[in-house]
């Protein structure tokens, strides 16, 4: 017997390490490796080398490969092409659909998902994901999950069938074959579906590992010395309580307890605190792991729109046929959205390749029910041809098998289970010993899998397949006068003069609407779709004769429209519109599209839409082919009612433009509530300028900002009647949420006063505050408020604030001196400071210039002092600043500053004497440039060293002589950087206009924009390019 391994400390010998690693590789290779080993036994020895090559194609670093690409290689051979086809064929017959598709495409895993509880059906999440901008999250390679950061526990979520388990398999295989993570000594894959089988037993952690990995003899694992990873795949399949709150604390790896207690202590870090953990889950179950037990949250994304097309082009060899399939799927929004899931792409390709390729005749499926109906029929026919070489061998046995699988699907759907054990099958009357009969009926619909370590588990190929079969079972049962939904049928239905089938379908609608998490949404779509005669004709071998269903359809359409009118929840209504689509009744949707076709702004103003029409509008906008980047209410109707009706559209958009829409505190409350209840919302920018929320509405928004799940980055609340009370609420919310994503806050033209500004200053003082831009124009801020802002920024060297706008306030020289002290600090990171109309005199300007001159590492790039009174002294200070090679200012605005001719000349002279100046924009509008000043600026523009790109000299009393000098300077300097010149409201005369016109005609002139609206003539050049 081999001696046990001890990992208590120190390094093990090379021989023992190699033995341990070899044993670990042997035990930890997953289904992917086993699959390839099976393949090696199924194909002749000649192709073994090619099989090894195919395994390399599964590496995440290897580019996606297709049959067509393989053929294009220089060393192409018939053997290679043949082996690829055999491999794909055998993989599919072995129920390795995911792996077969992996050879042709890839799934992406992205960082930055949210760990909220999901209260909607996964199909709705697919719809949401289909609208997500491709660049919203940061991609992360699977093999890099534990690299670069001190991360111990990773939770990866993703909807059913999106590829989580495939990623786990790749991770293990790449490690086992030496391609990645070679610093890891052991990987222990422990799928929840197999841990469930241990729920009644007691183990120590070491005993549990010995039970799953008998080949590895361990007495202790020193995770401080050796890197060990535990992988728990399929949290949503877990049937253990995972009671993190009440389970006893356990630190001894040799102490026996329940598997549930072992897991909670391992995840908490009480057991093996240095071990790394990777947990995968569907979104609905992700919240079973407490947030403080997750160090990194990632999400497996499905196919983007380009990847959908790429899949079909690689899956279908005939590119003309691939194009037909892509075009057909794009015609049906519901089919196109579902192609976000790789398994559905495979289903669609399986059916459409044959139907559009004319191998089979029939009506091409246009909605989900038709697609899944054809898929079931194909699987049954495929089984008969495969095993018997003909069709209809035993229709009664086929019907019995499908019905049994449907019963299993329905019962487990109600329990929320996607994987089943032998006892679950026995409960449905399925004899486990005859499983080959059931899996043979639908080879790629129902799968029997041997566990990686223990027992057998069963599942449908995808949740949507389970939901379809559950609906088929319910419909067949009702056709045989058995209502499987009867225990929840509402009493009012018994009084309706409706057919039994209609009562049954109505009860299904009611149950779906009552579901808090929407788990019956897709089931209901399928059920209603199956009620159509066209689908029943396709399934005539499985269904009893039901007679005409037109009456039932009419009743259902009528009832669903009533529910749309009565249901206050737009989210619930969306699925009802999908139901109408399955019933092929597009009337409401077409009605709304007619309104939208008017185009332009306010297209719904005065339309008086009914509640049902508003719901239809939401459905249309959410299912539009156009990306929902921006929702602007002015396109529809700038009103609070429009906001309340379109909340699902607003929360699904990245940017919401709701300015000037008469939104009150009621609208703000509804909006905040919608965003709080939908933490996966895409909304990042919210514009509520010129509305009427007041402090009450702002408090509602503050509660939203307080939520760690809120992803808002920009909030604009200009002219919203906000006082110091509202500002205090905003500041308090942001201060209490260190993980806030808010970067820009606009409070222009409100009434916070110094009191409110002090609250905001306390926020800026917080090192956790991530605000980068703060707009406080016209907020009645005095020197007292400025002092508070300055003190906050000075006391927080790690401040993220880059732009502060204080235009139209009353800081005076006293307040500006306080701000100057901030700019003097080398730690200050302010880049833009706006101080328009702030009663600043030469004293304040001198302080600003002096501060910037004394801080060569200053980050300030833009300074706006328009409409102040710097005087001669202040201008001289700024001239000295611009003369300094260390000055980093790029934009300086001194419009309406009463700068005399001498001051303008001094500024131009300073720039001319500093060839390394960074200044790119200078605004001297509404100053007295005079002849002397114009000559100085002409001399500056004539200098090849001058880097100015924009020069604003509007209303500067420039005459024709000055215009001639400017034109001459630019003509004599073909390397000039000047691109924009504003000479509006001057006196160029005819001569000056001609000089400047001639300049624009010069092919060497680089000027692109010339503004020259004058008293004598109008010469406006919008864009002149050469």
JSON list of C-alpha atoms in Angstrom, two decimals, residues 467-574:
[
{"chain": "A", "resi": 467, "resn": "UNK", "atom": "CA", "xyz": [-40.38, 23.60, -20.09]},
{"chain": "A", "resi": 468, "resn": "UNK", "atom": "CA", "xyz": [-41.60, 22.58, -23.54]},
{"chain": "A", "resi": 469, "resn": "UNK", "atom": "CA", "xyz": [-42.08, 18.95, -22.51]},
{"chain": "A", "resi": 470, "resn": "UNK", "atom": "CA", "xyz": [-43.78, 20.07, -19.29]},
{"chain": "A", "resi": 471, "resn": "UNK", "atom": "CA", "xyz": [-46.22, 22.16, -21.34]},
{"chain": "A", "resi": 472, "resn": "UNK", "atom": "CA", "xyz": [-46.76, 19.25, -23.74]},
{"chain": "A", "resi": 473, "resn": "UNK", "atom": "CA", "xyz": [-47.52, 16.94, -20.81]},
{"chain": "A", "resi": 474, "resn": "UNK", "atom": "CA", "xyz": [-49.97, 19.43, -19.30]},
{"chain": "A", "resi": 475, "resn": "UNK", "atom": "CA", "xyz": [-51.71, 19.90, -22.66]},
{"chain": "A", "resi": 476, "resn": "UNK", "atom": "CA", "xyz": [-51.94, 16.16, -23.38]},
{"chain": "A", "resi": 477, "resn": "UNK", "atom": "CA", "xyz": [-53.25, 15.55, -19.86]},
{"chain": "A", "resi": 478, "resn": "UNK", "atom": "CA", "xyz": [-55.93, 18.21, -20.32]},
{"chain": "A", "resi": 479, "resn": "UNK", "atom": "CA", "xyz": [-56.85, 16.73, -23.69]},
{"chain": "A", "resi": 480, "resn": "UNK", "atom": "CA", "xyz": [-57.43, 13.49, -21.77]},
{"chain": "A", "resi": 481, "resn": "UNK", "atom": "CA", "xyz": [-59.61, 15.42, -19.26]},
{"chain": "A", "resi": 482, "resn": "UNK", "atom": "CA", "xyz": [-56.95, 15.61, -16.53]},
{"chain": "A", "resi": 483, "resn": "UNK", "atom": "CA", "xyz": [-56.13, 19.12, -15.37]},
{"chain": "A", "resi": 484, "resn": "UNK", "atom": "CA", "xyz": [-52.67, 19.04, -13.78]},
{"chain": "A", "resi": 485, "resn": "UNK", "atom": "CA", "xyz": [-53.11, 22.68, -12.77]},
{"chain": "A", "resi": 486, "resn": "UNK", "atom": "CA", "xyz": [-56.48, 22.09, -11.11]},
{"chain": "A", "resi": 487, "resn": "UNK", "atom": "CA", "xyz": [-55.32, 22.58, -7.53]},
{"chain": "A", "resi": 488, "resn": "UNK", "atom": "CA", "xyz": [-54.74, 26.26, -8.26]},
{"chain": "A", "resi": 489, "resn": "UNK", "atom": "CA", "xyz": [-57.62, 27.05, -10.62]},
{"chain": "A", "resi": 490, "resn": "UNK", "atom": "CA", "xyz": [-59.41, 30.24, -9.53]},
{"chain": "A", "resi": 491, "resn": "UNK", "atom": "CA", "xyz": [-63.05, 29.83, -8.54]},
{"chain": "A", "resi": 492, "resn": "UNK", "atom": "CA", "xyz": [-64.28, 32.52, -10.89]},
{"chain": "A", "resi": 493, "resn": "UNK", "atom": "CA", "xyz": [-63.32, 30.38, -13.88]},
{"chain": "A", "resi": 494, "resn": "UNK", "atom": "CA", "xyz": [-65.95, 27.76, -13.05]},
{"chain": "A", "resi": 495, "resn": "UNK", "atom": "CA", "xyz": [-68.66, 30.34, -13.72]},
{"chain": "A", "resi": 496, "resn": "UNK", "atom": "CA", "xyz": [-67.39, 31.13, -17.21]},
{"chain": "A", "resi": 497, "resn": "UNK", "atom": "CA", "xyz": [-69.22, 29.80, -20.22]},
{"chain": "A", "resi": 498, "resn": "UNK", "atom": "CA", "xyz": [-66.03, 28.54, -21.76]},
{"chain": "A", "resi": 499, "resn": "UNK", "atom": "CA", "xyz": [-64.75, 25.25, -23.05]},
{"chain": "A", "resi": 500, "resn": "UNK", "atom": "CA", "xyz": [-62.85, 23.03, -20.64]},
{"chain": "A", "resi": 501, "resn": "UNK", "atom": "CA", "xyz": [-59.63, 23.69, -22.58]},
{"chain": "A", "resi": 502, "resn": "UNK", "atom": "CA", "xyz": [-60.15, 27.47, -22.34]},
{"chain": "A", "resi": 503, "resn": "UNK", "atom": "CA", "xyz": [-60.70, 27.25, -18.59]},
{"chain": "A", "resi": 504, "resn": "UNK", "atom": "CA", "xyz": [-57.52, 25.22, -18.31]},
{"chain": "A", "resi": 505, "resn": "UNK", "atom": "CA", "xyz": [-55.47, 27.69, -20.38]},
{"chain": "A", "resi": 506, "resn": "UNK", "atom": "CA", "xyz": [-56.88, 30.65, -18.46]},
{"chain": "A", "resi": 507, "resn": "UNK", "atom": "CA", "xyz": [-55.89, 29.00, -15.19]},
{"chain": "A", "resi": 508, "resn": "UNK", "atom": "CA", "xyz": [-52.36, 28.62, -16.60]},
{"chain": "A", "resi": 509, "resn": "UNK", "atom": "CA", "xyz": [-52.27, 32.35, -17.42]},
{"chain": "A", "resi": 510, "resn": "UNK", "atom": "CA", "xyz": [-53.37, 33.17, -13.87]},
{"chain": "A", "resi": 511, "resn": "UNK", "atom": "CA", "xyz": [-50.75, 30.89, -12.32]},
{"chain": "A", "resi": 512, "resn": "UNK", "atom": "CA", "xyz": [-47.99, 32.42, -14.42]},
{"chain": "A", "resi": 513, "resn": "UNK", "atom": "CA", "xyz": [-49.07, 35.93, -13.44]},
{"chain": "A", "resi": 514, "resn": "UNK", "atom": "CA", "xyz": [-49.10, 34.95, -9.76]},
{"chain": "A", "resi": 515, "resn": "UNK", "atom": "CA", "xyz": [-45.55, 33.58, -9.91]},
{"chain": "A", "resi": 516, "resn": "UNK", "atom": "CA", "xyz": [-43.14, 35.91, -8.13]},
{"chain": "A", "resi": 517, "resn": "UNK", "atom": "CA", "xyz": [-40.09, 34.81, -10.11]},
{"chain": "A", "resi": 518, "resn": "UNK", "atom": "CA", "xyz": [-41.76, 34.20, -13.48]},
{"chain": "A", "resi": 519, "resn": "UNK", "atom": "CA", "xyz": [-40.72, 30.53, -13.50]},
{"chain": "A", "resi": 520, "resn": "UNK", "atom": "CA", "xyz": [-43.81, 29.59, -15.55]},
{"chain": "A", "resi": 521, "resn": "UNK", "atom": "CA", "xyz": [-43.44, 32.30, -18.22]},
{"chain": "A", "resi": 522, "resn": "UNK", "atom": "CA", "xyz": [-41.92, 30.13, -20.93]},
{"chain": "A", "resi": 523, "resn": "UNK", "atom": "CA", "xyz": [-44.08, 27.16, -19.93]},
{"chain": "A", "resi": 524, "resn": "UNK", "atom": "CA", "xyz": [-47.14, 29.37, -20.55]},
{"chain": "A", "resi": 525, "resn": "UNK", "atom": "CA", "xyz": [-45.87, 30.48, -23.97]},
{"chain": "A", "resi": 526, "resn": "UNK", "atom": "CA", "xyz": [-45.40, 26.86, -25.00]},
{"chain": "A", "resi": 527, "resn": "UNK", "atom": "CA", "xyz": [-48.77, 25.81, -23.58]},
{"chain": "A", "resi": 528, "resn": "UNK", "atom": "CA", "xyz": [-50.64, 28.48, -25.52]},
{"chain": "A", "resi": 529, "resn": "UNK", "atom": "CA", "xyz": [-48.64, 27.74, -28.65]},
{"chain": "A", "resi": 530, "resn": "UNK", "atom": "CA", "xyz": [-49.56, 24.07, -28.40]},
{"chain": "A", "resi": 531, "resn": "UNK", "atom": "CA", "xyz": [-53.24, 25.03, -28.30]},
{"chain": "A", "resi": 532, "resn": "UNK", "atom": "CA", "xyz": [-53.03, 26.13, -31.95]},
{"chain": "A", "resi": 533, "resn": "UNK", "atom": "CA", "xyz": [-54.32, 23.66, -34.51]},
{"chain": "A", "resi": 534, "resn": "UNK", "atom": "CA", "xyz": [-51.19, 24.05, -36.66]},
{"chain": "A", "resi": 535, "resn": "UNK", "atom": "CA", "xyz": [-48.94, 22.72, -33.87]},
{"chain": "A", "resi": 536, "resn": "UNK", "atom": "CA", "xyz": [-51.41, 19.98, -32.94]},
{"chain": "A", "resi": 537, "resn": "UNK", "atom": "CA", "xyz": [-51.33, 18.77, -36.54]},
{"chain": "A", "resi": 538, "resn": "UNK", "atom": "CA", "xyz": [-47.57, 18.35, -36.29]},
{"chain": "A", "resi": 539, "resn": "UNK", "atom": "CA", "xyz": [-47.97, 16.36, -33.06]},
{"chain": "A", "resi": 540, "resn": "UNK", "atom": "CA", "xyz": [-50.95, 14.29, -34.21]},
{"chain": "A", "resi": 541, "resn": "UNK", "atom": "CA", "xyz": [-49.20, 11.06, -33.25]},
{"chain": "A", "resi": 542, "resn": "UNK", "atom": "CA", "xyz": [-48.90, 12.20, -29.65]},
{"chain": "A", "resi": 543, "resn": "UNK", "atom": "CA", "xyz": [-52.13, 14.16, -29.11]},
{"chain": "A", "resi": 544, "resn": "UNK", "atom": "CA", "xyz": [-55.72, 12.85, -28.96]},
{"chain": "A", "resi": 545, "resn": "UNK", "atom": "CA", "xyz": [-58.28, 14.38, -31.30]},
{"chain": "A", "resi": 546, "resn": "UNK", "atom": "CA", "xyz": [-59.37, 17.72, -29.80]},
{"chain": "A", "resi": 547, "resn": "UNK", "atom": "CA", "xyz": [-61.52, 19.14, -32.56]},
{"chain": "A", "resi": 548, "resn": "UNK", "atom": "CA", "xyz": [-61.41, 22.77, -33.68]},
{"chain": "A", "resi": 549, "resn": "UNK", "atom": "CA", "xyz": [-59.45, 25.11, -31.43]},
{"chain": "A", "resi": 550, "resn": "UNK", "atom": "CA", "xyz": [-60.37, 28.43, -33.07]},
{"chain": "A", "resi": 551, "resn": "UNK", "atom": "CA", "xyz": [-62.93, 29.19, -30.35]},
{"chain": "A", "resi": 552, "resn": "UNK", "atom": "CA", "xyz": [-60.35, 28.54, -27.62]},
{"chain": "A", "resi": 553, "resn": "UNK", "atom": "CA", "xyz": [-57.86, 30.77, -29.40]},
{"chain": "A", "resi": 554, "resn": "UNK", "atom": "CA", "xyz": [-60.33, 33.65, -29.63]},
{"chain": "A", "resi": 555, "resn": "UNK", "atom": "CA", "xyz": [-61.17, 33.30, -25.94]},
{"chain": "A", "resi": 556, "resn": "UNK", "atom": "CA", "xyz": [-57.50, 33.20, -24.96]},
{"chain": "A", "resi": 557, "resn": "UNK", "atom": "CA", "xyz": [-56.58, 36.26, -27.04]},
{"chain": "A", "resi": 558, "resn": "UNK", "atom": "CA", "xyz": [-59.48, 38.14, -25.47]},
{"chain": "A", "resi": 559, "resn": "UNK", "atom": "CA", "xyz": [-58.54, 37.05, -21.94]},
{"chain": "A", "resi": 560, "resn": "UNK", "atom": "CA", "xyz": [-54.84, 37.88, -22.36]},
{"chain": "A", "resi": 561, "resn": "UNK", "atom": "CA", "xyz": [-55.70, 41.37, -23.64]},
{"chain": "A", "resi": 562, "resn": "UNK", "atom": "CA", "xyz": [-57.93, 41.86, -20.59]},
{"chain": "A", "resi": 563, "resn": "UNK", "atom": "CA", "xyz": [-55.02, 40.84, -18.36]},
{"chain": "A", "resi": 564, "resn": "UNK", "atom": "CA", "xyz": [-52.74, 43.28, -20.17]},
{"chain": "A", "resi": 565, "resn": "UNK", "atom": "CA", "xyz": [-55.25, 46.07, -19.54]},
{"chain": "A", "resi": 566, "resn": "UNK", "atom": "CA", "xyz": [-55.74, 45.12, -15.88]},
{"chain": "A", "resi": 567, "resn": "UNK", "atom": "CA", "xyz": [-52.18, 44.21, -14.96]},
{"chain": "A", "resi": 568, "resn": "UNK", "atom": "CA", "xyz": [-50.33, 47.21, -13.49]},
{"chain": "A", "resi": 569, "resn": "UNK", "atom": "CA", "xyz": [-46.92, 45.56, -13.91]},
{"chain": "A", "resi": 570, "resn": "UNK", "atom": "CA", "xyz": [-45.32, 46.24, -17.30]},
{"chain": "A", "resi": 571, "resn": "UNK", "atom": "CA", "xyz": [-42.88, 43.37, -16.65]},
{"chain": "A", "resi": 572, "resn": "UNK", "atom": "CA", "xyz": [-45.75, 40.89, -16.35]},
{"chain": "A", "resi": 573, "resn": "UNK", "atom": "CA", "xyz": [-47.39, 42.32, -19.45]},
{"chain": "A", "resi": 574, "resn": "UNK", "atom": "CA", "xyz": [-44.28, 41.71, -21.55]}
]
